[in-house]
mmCIF file of C-alpha atoms in Angstrom:
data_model
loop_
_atom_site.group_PDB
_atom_site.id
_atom_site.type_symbol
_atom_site.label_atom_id
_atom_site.label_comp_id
_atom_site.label_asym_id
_atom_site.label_seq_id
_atom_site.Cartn_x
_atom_site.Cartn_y
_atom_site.Cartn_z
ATOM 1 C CA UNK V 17 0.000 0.000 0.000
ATOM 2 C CA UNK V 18 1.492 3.552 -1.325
ATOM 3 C CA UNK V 19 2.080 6.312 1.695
ATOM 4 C CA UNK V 20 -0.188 8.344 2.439
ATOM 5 C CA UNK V 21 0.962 12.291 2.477
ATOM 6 C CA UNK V 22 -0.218 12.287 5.691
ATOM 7 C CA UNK V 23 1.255 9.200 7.003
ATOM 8 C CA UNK V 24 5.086 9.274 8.405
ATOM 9 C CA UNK V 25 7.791 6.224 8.201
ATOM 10 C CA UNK V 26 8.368 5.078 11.520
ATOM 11 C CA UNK V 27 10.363 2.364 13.169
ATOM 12 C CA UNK V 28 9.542 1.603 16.823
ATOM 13 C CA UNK V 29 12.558 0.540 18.552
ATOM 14 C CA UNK V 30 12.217 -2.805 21.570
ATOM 15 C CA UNK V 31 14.463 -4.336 23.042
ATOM 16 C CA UNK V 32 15.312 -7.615 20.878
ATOM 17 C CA UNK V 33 13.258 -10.113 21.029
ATOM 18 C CA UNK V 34 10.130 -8.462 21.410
ATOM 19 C CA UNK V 35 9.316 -7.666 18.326
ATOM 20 C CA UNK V 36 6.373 -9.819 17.214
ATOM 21 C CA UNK V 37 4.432 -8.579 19.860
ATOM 22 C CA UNK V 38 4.964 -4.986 19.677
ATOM 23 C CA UNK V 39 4.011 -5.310 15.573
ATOM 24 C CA UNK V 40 0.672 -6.753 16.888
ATOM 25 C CA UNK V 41 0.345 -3.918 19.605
ATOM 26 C CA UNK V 42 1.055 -1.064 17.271
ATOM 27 C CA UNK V 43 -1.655 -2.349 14.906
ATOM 28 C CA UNK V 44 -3.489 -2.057 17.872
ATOM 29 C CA UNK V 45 -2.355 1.618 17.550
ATOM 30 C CA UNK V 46 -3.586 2.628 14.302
ATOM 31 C CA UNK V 47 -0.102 1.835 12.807
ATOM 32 C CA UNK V 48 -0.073 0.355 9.555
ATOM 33 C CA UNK V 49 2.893 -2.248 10.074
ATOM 34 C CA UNK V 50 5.815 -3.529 7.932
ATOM 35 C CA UNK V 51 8.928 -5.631 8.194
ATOM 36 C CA UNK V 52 9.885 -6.522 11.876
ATOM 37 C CA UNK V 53 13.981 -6.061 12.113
ATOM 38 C CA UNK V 54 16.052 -6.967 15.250
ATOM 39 C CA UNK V 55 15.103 -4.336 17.455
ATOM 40 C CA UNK V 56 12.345 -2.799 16.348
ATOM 41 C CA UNK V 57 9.299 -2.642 13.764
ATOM 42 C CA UNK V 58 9.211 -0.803 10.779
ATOM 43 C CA UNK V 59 5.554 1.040 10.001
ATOM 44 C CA UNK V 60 3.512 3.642 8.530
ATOM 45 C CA UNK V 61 1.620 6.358 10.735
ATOM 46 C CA UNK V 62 -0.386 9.209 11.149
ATOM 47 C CA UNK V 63 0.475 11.937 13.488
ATOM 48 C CA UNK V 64 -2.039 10.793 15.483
ATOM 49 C CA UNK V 65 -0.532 7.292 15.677
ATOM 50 C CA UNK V 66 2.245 8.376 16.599
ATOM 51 C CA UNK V 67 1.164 10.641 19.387
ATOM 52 C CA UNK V 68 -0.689 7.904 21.088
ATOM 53 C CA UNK V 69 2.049 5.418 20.482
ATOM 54 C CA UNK V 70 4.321 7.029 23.039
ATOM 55 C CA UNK V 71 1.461 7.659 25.324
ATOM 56 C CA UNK V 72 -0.127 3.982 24.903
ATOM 57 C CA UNK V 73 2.202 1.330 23.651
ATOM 58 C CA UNK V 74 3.429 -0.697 26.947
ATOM 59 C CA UNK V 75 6.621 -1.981 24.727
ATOM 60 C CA UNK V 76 8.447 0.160 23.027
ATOM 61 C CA UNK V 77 11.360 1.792 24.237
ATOM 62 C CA UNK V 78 11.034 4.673 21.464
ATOM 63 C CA UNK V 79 9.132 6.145 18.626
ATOM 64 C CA UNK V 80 11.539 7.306 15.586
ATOM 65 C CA UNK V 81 10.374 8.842 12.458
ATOM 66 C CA UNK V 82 12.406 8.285 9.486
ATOM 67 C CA UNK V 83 12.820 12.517 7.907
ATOM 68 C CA UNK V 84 15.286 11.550 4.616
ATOM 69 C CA UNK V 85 17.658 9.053 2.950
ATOM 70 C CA UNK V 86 20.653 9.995 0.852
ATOM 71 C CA UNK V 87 23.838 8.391 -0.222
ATOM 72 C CA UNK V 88 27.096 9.463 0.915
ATOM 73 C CA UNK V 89 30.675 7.592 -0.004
ATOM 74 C CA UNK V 90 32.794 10.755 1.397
ATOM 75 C CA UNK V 91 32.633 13.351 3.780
ATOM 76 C CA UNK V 92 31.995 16.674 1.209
ATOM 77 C CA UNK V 93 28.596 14.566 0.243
ATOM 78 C CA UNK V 94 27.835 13.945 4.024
ATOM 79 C CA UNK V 95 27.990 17.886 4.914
ATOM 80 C CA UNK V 96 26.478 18.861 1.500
ATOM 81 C CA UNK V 97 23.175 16.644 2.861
ATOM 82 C CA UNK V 98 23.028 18.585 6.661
ATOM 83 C CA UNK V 99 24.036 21.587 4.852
ATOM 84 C CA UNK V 100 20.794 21.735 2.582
ATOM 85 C CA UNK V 101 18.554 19.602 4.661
ATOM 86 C CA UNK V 102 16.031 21.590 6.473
ATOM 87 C CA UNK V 103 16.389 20.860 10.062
ATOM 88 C CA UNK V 104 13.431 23.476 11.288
ATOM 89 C CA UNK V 105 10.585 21.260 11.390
ATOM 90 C CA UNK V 106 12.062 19.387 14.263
ATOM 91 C CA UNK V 107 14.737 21.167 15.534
ATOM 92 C CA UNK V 108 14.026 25.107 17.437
ATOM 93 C CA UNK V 109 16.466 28.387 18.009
ATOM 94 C CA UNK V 110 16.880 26.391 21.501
ATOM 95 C CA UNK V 111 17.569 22.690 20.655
ATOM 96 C CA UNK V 112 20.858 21.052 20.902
ATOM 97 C CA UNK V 113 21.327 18.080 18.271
ATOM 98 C CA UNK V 114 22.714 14.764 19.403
ATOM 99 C CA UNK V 115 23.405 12.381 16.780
ATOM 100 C CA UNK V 116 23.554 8.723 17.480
ATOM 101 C CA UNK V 117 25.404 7.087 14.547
ATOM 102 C CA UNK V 118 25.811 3.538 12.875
ATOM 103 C CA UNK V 119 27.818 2.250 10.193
ATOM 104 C CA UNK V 120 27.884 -1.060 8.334
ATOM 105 C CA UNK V 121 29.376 -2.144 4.936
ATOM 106 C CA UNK V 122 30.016 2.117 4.003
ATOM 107 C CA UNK V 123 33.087 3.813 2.835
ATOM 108 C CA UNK V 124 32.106 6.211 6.226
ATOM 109 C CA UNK V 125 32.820 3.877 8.856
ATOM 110 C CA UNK V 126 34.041 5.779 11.895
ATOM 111 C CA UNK V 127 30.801 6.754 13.667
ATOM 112 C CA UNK V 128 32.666 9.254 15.772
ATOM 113 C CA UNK V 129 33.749 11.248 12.588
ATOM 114 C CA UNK V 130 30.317 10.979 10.561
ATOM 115 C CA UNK V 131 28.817 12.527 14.231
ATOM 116 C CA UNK V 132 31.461 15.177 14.376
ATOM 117 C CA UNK V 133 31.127 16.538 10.880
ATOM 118 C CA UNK V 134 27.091 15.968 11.444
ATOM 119 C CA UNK V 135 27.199 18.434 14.278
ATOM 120 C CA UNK V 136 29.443 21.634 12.566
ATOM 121 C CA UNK V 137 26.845 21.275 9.638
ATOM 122 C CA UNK V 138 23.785 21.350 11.726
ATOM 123 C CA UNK V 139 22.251 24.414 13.956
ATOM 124 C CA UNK V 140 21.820 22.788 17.120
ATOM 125 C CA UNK V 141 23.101 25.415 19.579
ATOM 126 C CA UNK V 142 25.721 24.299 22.446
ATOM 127 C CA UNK V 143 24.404 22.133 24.486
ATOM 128 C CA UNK V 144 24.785 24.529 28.075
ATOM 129 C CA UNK V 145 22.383 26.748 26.350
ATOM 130 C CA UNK V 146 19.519 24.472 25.325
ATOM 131 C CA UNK V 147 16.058 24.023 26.608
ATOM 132 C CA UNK V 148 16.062 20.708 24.756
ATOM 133 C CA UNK V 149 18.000 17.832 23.123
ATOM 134 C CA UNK V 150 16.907 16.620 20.036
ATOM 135 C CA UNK V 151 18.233 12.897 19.287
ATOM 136 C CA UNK V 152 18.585 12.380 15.322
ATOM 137 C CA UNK V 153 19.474 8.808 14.640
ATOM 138 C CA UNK V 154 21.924 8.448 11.563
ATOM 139 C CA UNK V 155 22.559 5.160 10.504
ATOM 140 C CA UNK V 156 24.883 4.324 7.321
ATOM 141 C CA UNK V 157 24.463 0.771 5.612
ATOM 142 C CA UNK V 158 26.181 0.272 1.818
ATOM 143 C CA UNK V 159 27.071 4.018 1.420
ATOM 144 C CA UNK V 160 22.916 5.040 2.377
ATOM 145 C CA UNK V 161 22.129 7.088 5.074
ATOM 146 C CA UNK V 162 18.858 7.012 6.871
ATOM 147 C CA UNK V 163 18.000 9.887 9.098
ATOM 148 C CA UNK V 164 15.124 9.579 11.677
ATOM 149 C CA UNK V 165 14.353 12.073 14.350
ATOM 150 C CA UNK V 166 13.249 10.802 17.943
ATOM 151 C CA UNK V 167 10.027 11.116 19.170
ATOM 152 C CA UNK V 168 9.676 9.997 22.570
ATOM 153 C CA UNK V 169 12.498 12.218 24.649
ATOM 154 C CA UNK V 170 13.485 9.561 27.570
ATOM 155 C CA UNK V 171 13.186 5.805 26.965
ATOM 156 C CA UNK V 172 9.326 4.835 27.150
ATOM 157 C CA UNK V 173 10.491 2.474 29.223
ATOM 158 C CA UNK V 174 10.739 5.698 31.929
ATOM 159 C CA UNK V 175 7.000 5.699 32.779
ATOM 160 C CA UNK V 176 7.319 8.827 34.913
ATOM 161 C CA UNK V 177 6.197 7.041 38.017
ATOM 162 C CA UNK V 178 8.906 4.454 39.132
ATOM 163 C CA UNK V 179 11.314 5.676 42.095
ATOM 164 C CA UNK V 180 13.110 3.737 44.420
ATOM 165 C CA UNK V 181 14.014 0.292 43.133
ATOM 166 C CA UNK V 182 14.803 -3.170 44.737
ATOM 167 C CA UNK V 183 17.809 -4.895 44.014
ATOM 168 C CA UNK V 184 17.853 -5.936 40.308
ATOM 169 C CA UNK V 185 14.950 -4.372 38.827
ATOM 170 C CA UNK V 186 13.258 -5.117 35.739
ATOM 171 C CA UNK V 187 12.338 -3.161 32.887
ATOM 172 C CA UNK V 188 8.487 -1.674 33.196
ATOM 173 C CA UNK V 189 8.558 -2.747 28.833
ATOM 174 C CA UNK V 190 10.315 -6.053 29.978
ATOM 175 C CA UNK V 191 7.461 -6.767 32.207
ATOM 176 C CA UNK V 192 4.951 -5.437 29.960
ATOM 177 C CA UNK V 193 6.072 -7.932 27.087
ATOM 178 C CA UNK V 194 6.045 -10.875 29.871
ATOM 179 C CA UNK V 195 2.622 -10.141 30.701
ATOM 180 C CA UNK V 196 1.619 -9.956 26.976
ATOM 181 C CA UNK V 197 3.853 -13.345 26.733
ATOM 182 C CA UNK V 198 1.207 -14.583 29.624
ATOM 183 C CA UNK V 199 -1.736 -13.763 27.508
ATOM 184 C CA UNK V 200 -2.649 -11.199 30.563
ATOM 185 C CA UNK V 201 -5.738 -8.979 29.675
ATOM 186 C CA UNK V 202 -6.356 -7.326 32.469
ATOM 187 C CA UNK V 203 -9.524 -9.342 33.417
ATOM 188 C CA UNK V 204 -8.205 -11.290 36.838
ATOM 189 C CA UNK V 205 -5.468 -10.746 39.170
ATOM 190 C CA UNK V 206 -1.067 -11.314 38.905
ATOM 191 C CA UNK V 207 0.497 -12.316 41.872
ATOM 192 C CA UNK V 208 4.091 -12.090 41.972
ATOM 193 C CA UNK V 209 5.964 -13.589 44.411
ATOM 194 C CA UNK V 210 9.876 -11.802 44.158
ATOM 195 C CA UNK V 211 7.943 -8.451 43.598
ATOM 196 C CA UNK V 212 11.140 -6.547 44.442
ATOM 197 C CA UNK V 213 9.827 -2.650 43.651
ATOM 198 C CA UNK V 214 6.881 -4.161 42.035
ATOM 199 C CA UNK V 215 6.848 -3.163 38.209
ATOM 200 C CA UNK V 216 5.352 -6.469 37.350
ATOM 201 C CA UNK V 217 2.008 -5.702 39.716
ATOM 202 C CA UNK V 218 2.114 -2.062 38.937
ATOM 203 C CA UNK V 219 2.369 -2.640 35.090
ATOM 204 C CA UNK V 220 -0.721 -4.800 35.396
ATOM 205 C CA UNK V 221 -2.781 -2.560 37.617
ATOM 206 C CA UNK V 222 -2.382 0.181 34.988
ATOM 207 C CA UNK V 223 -2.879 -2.165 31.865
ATOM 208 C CA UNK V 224 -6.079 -3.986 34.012
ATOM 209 C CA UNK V 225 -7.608 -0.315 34.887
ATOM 210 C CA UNK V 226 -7.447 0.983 31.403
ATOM 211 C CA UNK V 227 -4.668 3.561 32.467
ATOM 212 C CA UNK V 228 -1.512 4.166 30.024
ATOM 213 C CA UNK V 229 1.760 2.790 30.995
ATOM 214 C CA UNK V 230 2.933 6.080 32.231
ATOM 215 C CA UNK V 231 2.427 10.013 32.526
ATOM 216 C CA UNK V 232 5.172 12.261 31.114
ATOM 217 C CA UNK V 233 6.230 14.655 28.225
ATOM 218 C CA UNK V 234 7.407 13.753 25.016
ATOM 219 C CA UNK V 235 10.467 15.238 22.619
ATOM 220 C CA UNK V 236 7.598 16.018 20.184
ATOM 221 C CA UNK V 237 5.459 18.643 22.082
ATOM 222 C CA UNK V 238 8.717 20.437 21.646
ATOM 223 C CA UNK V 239 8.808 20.332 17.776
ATOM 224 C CA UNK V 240 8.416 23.165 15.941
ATOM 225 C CA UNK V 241 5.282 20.972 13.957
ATOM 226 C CA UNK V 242 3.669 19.980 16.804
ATOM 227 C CA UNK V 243 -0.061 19.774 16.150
ATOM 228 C CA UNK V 244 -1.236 20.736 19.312
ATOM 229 C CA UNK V 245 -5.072 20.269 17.907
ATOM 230 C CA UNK V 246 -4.213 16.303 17.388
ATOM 231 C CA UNK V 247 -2.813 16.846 21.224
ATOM 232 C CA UNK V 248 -5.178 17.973 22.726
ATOM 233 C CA UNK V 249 -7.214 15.101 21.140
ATOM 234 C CA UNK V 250 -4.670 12.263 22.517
ATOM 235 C CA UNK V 251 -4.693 14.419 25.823
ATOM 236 C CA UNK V 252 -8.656 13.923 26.357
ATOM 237 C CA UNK V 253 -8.829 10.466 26.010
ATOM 238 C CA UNK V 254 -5.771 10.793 28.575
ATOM 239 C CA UNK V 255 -7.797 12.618 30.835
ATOM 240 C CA UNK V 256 -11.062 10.348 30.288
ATOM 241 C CA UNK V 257 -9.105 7.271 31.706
ATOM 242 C CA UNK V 258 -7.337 8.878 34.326
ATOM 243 C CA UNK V 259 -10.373 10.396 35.893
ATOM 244 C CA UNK V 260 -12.776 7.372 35.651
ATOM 245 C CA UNK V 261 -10.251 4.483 35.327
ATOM 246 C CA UNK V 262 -11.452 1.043 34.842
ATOM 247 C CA UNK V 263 -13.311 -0.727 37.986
ATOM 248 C CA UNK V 264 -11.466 -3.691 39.350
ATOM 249 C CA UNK V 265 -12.919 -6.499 41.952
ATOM 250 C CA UNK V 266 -9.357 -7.701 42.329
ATOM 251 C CA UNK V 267 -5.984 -6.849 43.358
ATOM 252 C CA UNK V 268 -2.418 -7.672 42.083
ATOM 253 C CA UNK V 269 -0.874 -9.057 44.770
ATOM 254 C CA UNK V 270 3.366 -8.505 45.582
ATOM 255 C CA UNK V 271 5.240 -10.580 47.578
ATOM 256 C CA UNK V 272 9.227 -10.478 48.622
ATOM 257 C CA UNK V 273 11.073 -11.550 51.862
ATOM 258 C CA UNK V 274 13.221 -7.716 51.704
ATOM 259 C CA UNK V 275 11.456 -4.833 53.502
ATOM 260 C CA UNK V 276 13.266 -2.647 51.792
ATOM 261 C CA UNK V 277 11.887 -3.967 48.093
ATOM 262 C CA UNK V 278 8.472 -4.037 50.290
ATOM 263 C CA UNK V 279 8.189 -0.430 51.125
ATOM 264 C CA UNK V 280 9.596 0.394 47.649
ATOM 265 C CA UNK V 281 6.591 -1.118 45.989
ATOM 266 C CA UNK V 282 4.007 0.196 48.081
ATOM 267 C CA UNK V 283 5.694 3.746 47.289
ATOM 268 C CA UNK V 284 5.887 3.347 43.322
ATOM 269 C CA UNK V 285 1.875 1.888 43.364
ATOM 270 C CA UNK V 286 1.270 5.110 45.286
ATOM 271 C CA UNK V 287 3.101 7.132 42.764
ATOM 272 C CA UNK V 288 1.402 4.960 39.664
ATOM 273 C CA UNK V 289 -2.409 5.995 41.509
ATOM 274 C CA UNK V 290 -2.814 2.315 41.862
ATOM 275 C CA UNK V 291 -2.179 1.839 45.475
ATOM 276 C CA UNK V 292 -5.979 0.850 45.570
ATOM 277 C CA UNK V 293 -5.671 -2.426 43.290
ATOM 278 C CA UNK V 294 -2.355 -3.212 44.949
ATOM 279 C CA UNK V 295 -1.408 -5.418 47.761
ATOM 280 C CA UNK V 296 2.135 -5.848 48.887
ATOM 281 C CA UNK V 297 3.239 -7.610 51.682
ATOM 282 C CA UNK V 298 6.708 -8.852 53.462
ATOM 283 C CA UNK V 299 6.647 -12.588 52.922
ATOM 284 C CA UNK V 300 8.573 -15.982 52.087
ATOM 285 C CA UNK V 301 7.263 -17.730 48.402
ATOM 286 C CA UNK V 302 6.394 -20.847 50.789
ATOM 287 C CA UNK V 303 3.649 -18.584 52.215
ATOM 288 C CA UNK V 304 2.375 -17.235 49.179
ATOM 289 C CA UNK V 305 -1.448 -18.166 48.658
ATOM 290 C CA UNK V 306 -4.302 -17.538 45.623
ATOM 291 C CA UNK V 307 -6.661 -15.028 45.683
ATOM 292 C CA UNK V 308 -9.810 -16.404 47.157
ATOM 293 C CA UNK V 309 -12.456 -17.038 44.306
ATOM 294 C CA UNK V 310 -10.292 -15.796 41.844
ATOM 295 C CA UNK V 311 -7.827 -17.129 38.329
ATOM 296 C CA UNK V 312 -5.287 -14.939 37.354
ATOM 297 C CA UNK V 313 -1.431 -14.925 36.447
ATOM 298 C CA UNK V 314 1.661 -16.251 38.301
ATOM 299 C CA UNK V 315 3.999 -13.685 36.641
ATOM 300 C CA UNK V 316 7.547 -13.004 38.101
ATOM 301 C CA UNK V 317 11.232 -12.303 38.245
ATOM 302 C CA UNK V 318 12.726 -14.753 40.455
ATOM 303 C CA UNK V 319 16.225 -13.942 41.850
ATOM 304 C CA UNK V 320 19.044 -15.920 39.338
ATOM 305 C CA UNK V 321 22.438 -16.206 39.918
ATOM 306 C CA UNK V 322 24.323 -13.839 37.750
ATOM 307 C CA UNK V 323 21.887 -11.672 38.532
ATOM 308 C CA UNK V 324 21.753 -11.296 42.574
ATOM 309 C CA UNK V 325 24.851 -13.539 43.300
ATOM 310 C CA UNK V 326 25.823 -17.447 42.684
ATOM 311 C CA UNK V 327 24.387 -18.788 45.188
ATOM 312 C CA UNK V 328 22.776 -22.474 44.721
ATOM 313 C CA UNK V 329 19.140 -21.459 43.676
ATOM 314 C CA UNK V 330 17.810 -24.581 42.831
ATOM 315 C CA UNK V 331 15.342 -25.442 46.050
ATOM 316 C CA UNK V 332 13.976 -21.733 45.735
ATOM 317 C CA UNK V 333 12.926 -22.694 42.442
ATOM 318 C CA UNK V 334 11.539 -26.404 43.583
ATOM 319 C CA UNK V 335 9.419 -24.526 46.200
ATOM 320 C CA UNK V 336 7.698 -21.755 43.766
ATOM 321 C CA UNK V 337 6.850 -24.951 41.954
ATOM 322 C CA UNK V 338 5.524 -26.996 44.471
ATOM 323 C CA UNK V 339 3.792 -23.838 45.907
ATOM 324 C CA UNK V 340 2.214 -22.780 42.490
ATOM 325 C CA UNK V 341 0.975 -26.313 41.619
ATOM 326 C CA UNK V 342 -0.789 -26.392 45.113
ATOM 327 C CA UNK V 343 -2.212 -22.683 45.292
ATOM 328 C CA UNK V 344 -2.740 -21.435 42.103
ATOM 329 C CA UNK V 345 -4.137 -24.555 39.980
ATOM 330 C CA UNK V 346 -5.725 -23.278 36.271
ATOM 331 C CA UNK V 347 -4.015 -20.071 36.484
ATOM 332 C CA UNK V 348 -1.195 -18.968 33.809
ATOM 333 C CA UNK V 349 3.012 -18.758 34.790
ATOM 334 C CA UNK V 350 5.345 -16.397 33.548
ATOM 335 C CA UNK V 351 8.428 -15.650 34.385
ATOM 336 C CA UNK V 352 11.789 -14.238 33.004
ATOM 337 C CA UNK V 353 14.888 -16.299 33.861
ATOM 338 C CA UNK V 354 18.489 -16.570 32.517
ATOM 339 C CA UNK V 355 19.057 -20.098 33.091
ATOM 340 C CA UNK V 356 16.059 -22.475 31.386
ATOM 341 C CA UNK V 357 17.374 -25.499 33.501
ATOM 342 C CA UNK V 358 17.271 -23.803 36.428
ATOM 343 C CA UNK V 359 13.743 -22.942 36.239
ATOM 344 C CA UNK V 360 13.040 -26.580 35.397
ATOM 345 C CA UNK V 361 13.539 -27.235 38.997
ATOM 346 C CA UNK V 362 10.169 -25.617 39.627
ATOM 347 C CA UNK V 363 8.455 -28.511 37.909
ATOM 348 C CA UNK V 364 6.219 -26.288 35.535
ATOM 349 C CA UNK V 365 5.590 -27.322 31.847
ATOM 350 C CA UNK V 366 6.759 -23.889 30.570
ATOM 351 C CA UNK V 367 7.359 -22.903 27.272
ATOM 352 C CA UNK V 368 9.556 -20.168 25.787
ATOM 353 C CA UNK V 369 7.212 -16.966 24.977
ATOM 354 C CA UNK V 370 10.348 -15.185 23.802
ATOM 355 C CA UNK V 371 14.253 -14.529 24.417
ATOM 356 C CA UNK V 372 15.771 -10.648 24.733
ATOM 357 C CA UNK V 373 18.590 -9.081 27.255
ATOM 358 C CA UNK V 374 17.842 -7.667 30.057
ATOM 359 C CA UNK V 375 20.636 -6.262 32.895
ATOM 360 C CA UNK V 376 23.109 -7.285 29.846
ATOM 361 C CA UNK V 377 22.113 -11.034 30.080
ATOM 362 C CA UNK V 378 20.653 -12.886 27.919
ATOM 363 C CA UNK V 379 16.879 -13.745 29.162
ATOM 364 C CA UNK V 380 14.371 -15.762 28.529
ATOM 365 C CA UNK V 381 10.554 -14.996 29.243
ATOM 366 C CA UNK V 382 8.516 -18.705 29.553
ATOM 367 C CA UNK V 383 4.857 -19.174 30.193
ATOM 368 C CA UNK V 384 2.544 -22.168 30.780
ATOM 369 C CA UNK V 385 -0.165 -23.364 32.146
ATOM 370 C CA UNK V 386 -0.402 -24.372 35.705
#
């Protein structure tokens, strides 16, 4: 299908692995998808899209809109491009420009030179001066340059609510694409039993009350082009769910034996507004107990060893199993783990949902039935 004049090239960036299910989340979006590469998805969208991307989509860690593509074999045809390219759509008499650069199979190769020259050719002002930092991603394959301009600001993965943090924390997106993994829908509770800060229960408690990941401000309410009309549209349906969100007869329940990860949770849920539809508590996983009356999801990031130490993690494991198969019978398991056989000391028929880094490790998320 041609473009659209009013549609924009976009590639939403995730962390690898993940990007099957963010393709089916930004059709979800209004985005009108195309070729998923390592790291992200490659799509068509309107402004609108795009707007409610950032403010909706639970997995991406940014929004980038591709703005030109141009060959370049030498540095004169490099500064010739930012020379003659017309930077004011994106970029005000305040911004600083910060180009991220890759290079593969091009006669430019040295990312650090292509960035330099990029930045004397470009009127970004010094960066002690700005308001605002505009990120322009350059990347160089076979002598062809791509140029995209960020949308998002911070990583999405920032959700503007998460402060103090437990040892090892995971990613809000991370546990947003485990929960997706889990088939979650927001219609029963999660328990998680290593809850540390709680991002899994938190992530859910937004997701099950019809709330968006996060609340924050995004690179492009700064653009020169920003259509504050199409805003103010994404804004209302903002406001509509924040003041009347979603009714709940459950809550997600956190568990961890630290205090410290304890108290951290209960201060994040209060931060998130979903305090109400959360219940943490200090306790062991052979203590841990269903819901009363209720089917749900088993969804957690149990401690692993190159994670939290090396200890011998192997009966911890055995007991969440033993513990899930007697307490939480027909509900769904998830959990992210770098170490499949350890995990298979828990006893669970799980399956691998998908396989990304997280922390620098290599991860993998795995769900089943119970």
């Amino acid at each position: 299908m041609a473009k659209r004049a009013s549609e924009h090239e976009v590639l939403a960036v995730c962390a690898p692995g993940l990007e099957r299910m963010l393709q089916d989340e930004l059709r979800g979006l209004g985005f009108f998808t195309g070729r998923r590469i390592r790291g992200g998805v490659e799509a068509r969208a309107t402004t609108r899209a795009i707007y409610d991307a950032n403010v909706w989509s639970r997995l991406a860690s940014r929004i980038t809109v591709r703005v030109d593509s141009f060959p370049a074999q030498n540095f004169d045809q490099l500064t010739r491009w930012a020379d003659g390219f017309d930077w004011s759509p994106w970029v005000g008499d305040d911004t600083h420009i910060d180009f991220r650069v890759s290079s593969a199979q091009s006669q430019l190769f040295h990312t650090g030179a292509i960035a330099e020259r990029l930045v004397e050719h470009s009127p970004g002002v010094a960066a002690d001066l700005a308001s605002m930092t505009q990120t322009v991603i350059v990347r160089a394959y076979k002598d062809r340059f791509t140029v995209s301009m960020d949308t998002s600001g911070e990583g999405l993965h920032r959700r503007g609510w998460r402060g103090p943090v437990a040892k090892a924390p995971i990613r809000p997106t991370l546990a947003a694409a485990l929960l997706t993994a889990a088939g979650f829908d927001g219609s029963g509770p999660v328990v998680d039993p290593f809850c540390g800060s709680g991002t899994i229960v938190i992530e859910a408690a937004r997701w099950a009350r019809g709330l968006p990941p996060g609340s924050r401000r995004y690179r492009f309410q700064d653009w020169p082009t920003f259509e504050g009309g199409t805003w103010a549209s994404v804004n209302a349906s903002i406001a509509a769910a924040t003041a009347e969100p979603r009714a709940i007869s459950f809550a997600m329940v956190g568990r961890d034996r630290d205090a410290g990860a304890v108290a951290a949770a209960s201060a994040n849920a209060d931060a998130a507004e979903v305090a109400d539809v959360i219940d943490v508590a200090e306790a062991a996983v052979s203590d841990l107990t269903a819901p009363a009356g209720a089917s749900g999801w088993l969804v957690t990031n149990p401690p692993y060893g190159k994670r939290v130490g090396g200890d011998d993690l192997r009966n911890l494991y055995a007991r969440l199993g033993a513990v899930a198969q007697a307490e939480f019978a027909g509900w769904t398991a998830a959990m992210v783990v770098d170490d499949t056989r350890l995990a298979s000391h828990a006893g669970l028929t799980l399956g691998e949902a998908f396989a990304t880094m997280s922390g620098g490790l290599q991860v993998t998320g795995l769900t089943g039935s119970i």
